[in-house]
Amino acid sequence: GLSGWIRTAQSERVHDHMMGLIHRQCIDMDLAFYETPEYFDHLHRARSEARYRPEALLESIGGLLQSSITLVAMFAVLIPYGPWIVLALVISTLPAFAVALRQGRRQHAWRLRTTADERRAWYHDWLLGAAEAAAELRLFGLGEYFQSSYQALRRRLRQQRLDLAREQGLAQARAGLVALLVMGAAMFWMVWRALQGQVTLGDLALFYQALSQGQSGMRSLVDSLGQMFVNMLFLGDLFDFLALEPQVVDPAEPVSPLLTGAVHFEGVSFHYPGSRRLALDHFDLTVPAGQIAAIVGPNGAGKSTLVKLLCRFYDPSAGRIALDGIDLRQLRVEDLRRDLTVLFQEPVHYSASVGENIALGDLETRAGEREIAEAVRAASAEEIVARLPEGQATLLGKWFRGGTDLSVGEWQRVALARAFLRDAPVMILDEPTSAMDPWAEADWLERFRGVAGGRTAIVITHRLSTAMRADVIHVMKEGRIVESGSHETLMSLGGDYARSWARQGAAGVLASV
């Protein structure tokens, strides 16, 4: 009926509103939050409670109002028989109210303690059904291992939940016994008065009905108050999550960059939150506007950290990073990021059409087929798109029906096209050829200088065959630049670069540093 429709509409609107708040918060949070388990604990609880706690709180308030109306009417009937009856009725429900508050706090504390276990159980459940893990689970026979881990976690969580429920049941039984004794005493007193002729049998029947309804109303009131208390405790987790504040924020008086694309790192030191190890240690680097600079070095040298700092996902612990001579902290975050286009080391595989995957690189320009085709050519991905059944309209990925999956290298070139679509003065490519075969790499490198088109380009790579095409090569080691120069200059120095080139092979078969 109408009430059911209203309830459904209210539930859906509240749920969508709360999820909108959570999604907005996820978007606004610093990247640092995503690198801590505490953030994911917060997020897990917030998502869980947002689904039904607001609606449950509204229902508790409705139940509270309804019970209050019933109680007022019953109290009006009982008071003439003696005000102490009303007081006794209230006192009889106090143990139940105390039980509700105590169990609510214990349930909430248990949830806080077990969030990590719940998330781990969810993770094992995801692994057992995820396409990303399917091959390894079968090859290494990991299915039963993760299934057993999941079941062990669920057994522990289930037993703890049952223990809480048993304790709650026993406590409620004791509270109910107190209420029963009070009601029995009141009825015994009223029956004694009837036997004495002080009240009529009609009064006795009315008293019984009013007392019974009053006690039922008090139970409903206590239940509603207890549920409100519990819901507010759990909603507190949601509001705690929504109260998290990013540290990377816009300045009070932002400055506009000159858009030449000159990049400067000046004495930059940085360590990730929770780590004492310096990812960058008094790091200095200048990339003039329009230059193609390659950065090479071993794993852990801090190369990808440069990308995160230049995008201002983090602020440096010390030193200064400037774009066009302006400290990044003086720019609006949105303006800064509009001036950058980035291929990340692990680009996202969006389950969308080829055209959508590429257009996501610059939604503001509303790129059409021509612009997308140009980005495809810049990424040397024409043959890939041509082989797909519907060209740019082909749905990629296997999440949805009709999708076509790509190889790792093909996905990388789609991501390259997405990066090239944005006409930003600074281009940052983190391992742009790591998944390309030698033929694809050679073809792309031939085109790259034309694609850069005079823009400032920073290419982070392990492949020295890619680095040697740059205007200047910077060699990183332990968070610092240790060598800089052209390929020929660095080879003549006989340092780290020359030794790495020799290890990668004089025949030109280049692997990783």
Short mmCIF file of C-alpha atoms in Angstrom, two decimals, residues 77 197 221 230 235 274 382 407 444 466 471 493 496 513:
data_model
loop_
_atom_site.label_atom_id
_atom_site.label_comp_id
_atom_site.label_asym_id
_atom_site.label_seq_id
_atom_site.Cartn_x
_atom_site.Cartn_y
_atom_site.Cartn_z
CA VAL A 77 -5.66 5.30 33.57
CA GLY A 197 -14.33 -4.44 48.33
CA LEU A 221 9.94 2.48 24.59
CA VAL A 230 22.97 1.52 19.10
CA LEU A 235 26.37 6.10 12.82
CA GLY A 274 54.21 5.73 8.82
CA GLU A 382 45.68 1.76 -34.23
CA SER A 407 46.59 -8.19 -23.12
CA TRP A 444 56.17 4.03 -30.40
CA THR A 466 63.51 4.08 -24.06
CA ASP A 471 67.14 14.96 -24.39
CA LEU A 493 81.48 8.37 -17.79
CA ASP A 496 75.99 3.39 -13.03
CA VAL A 513 67.80 -2.16 -14.32
#
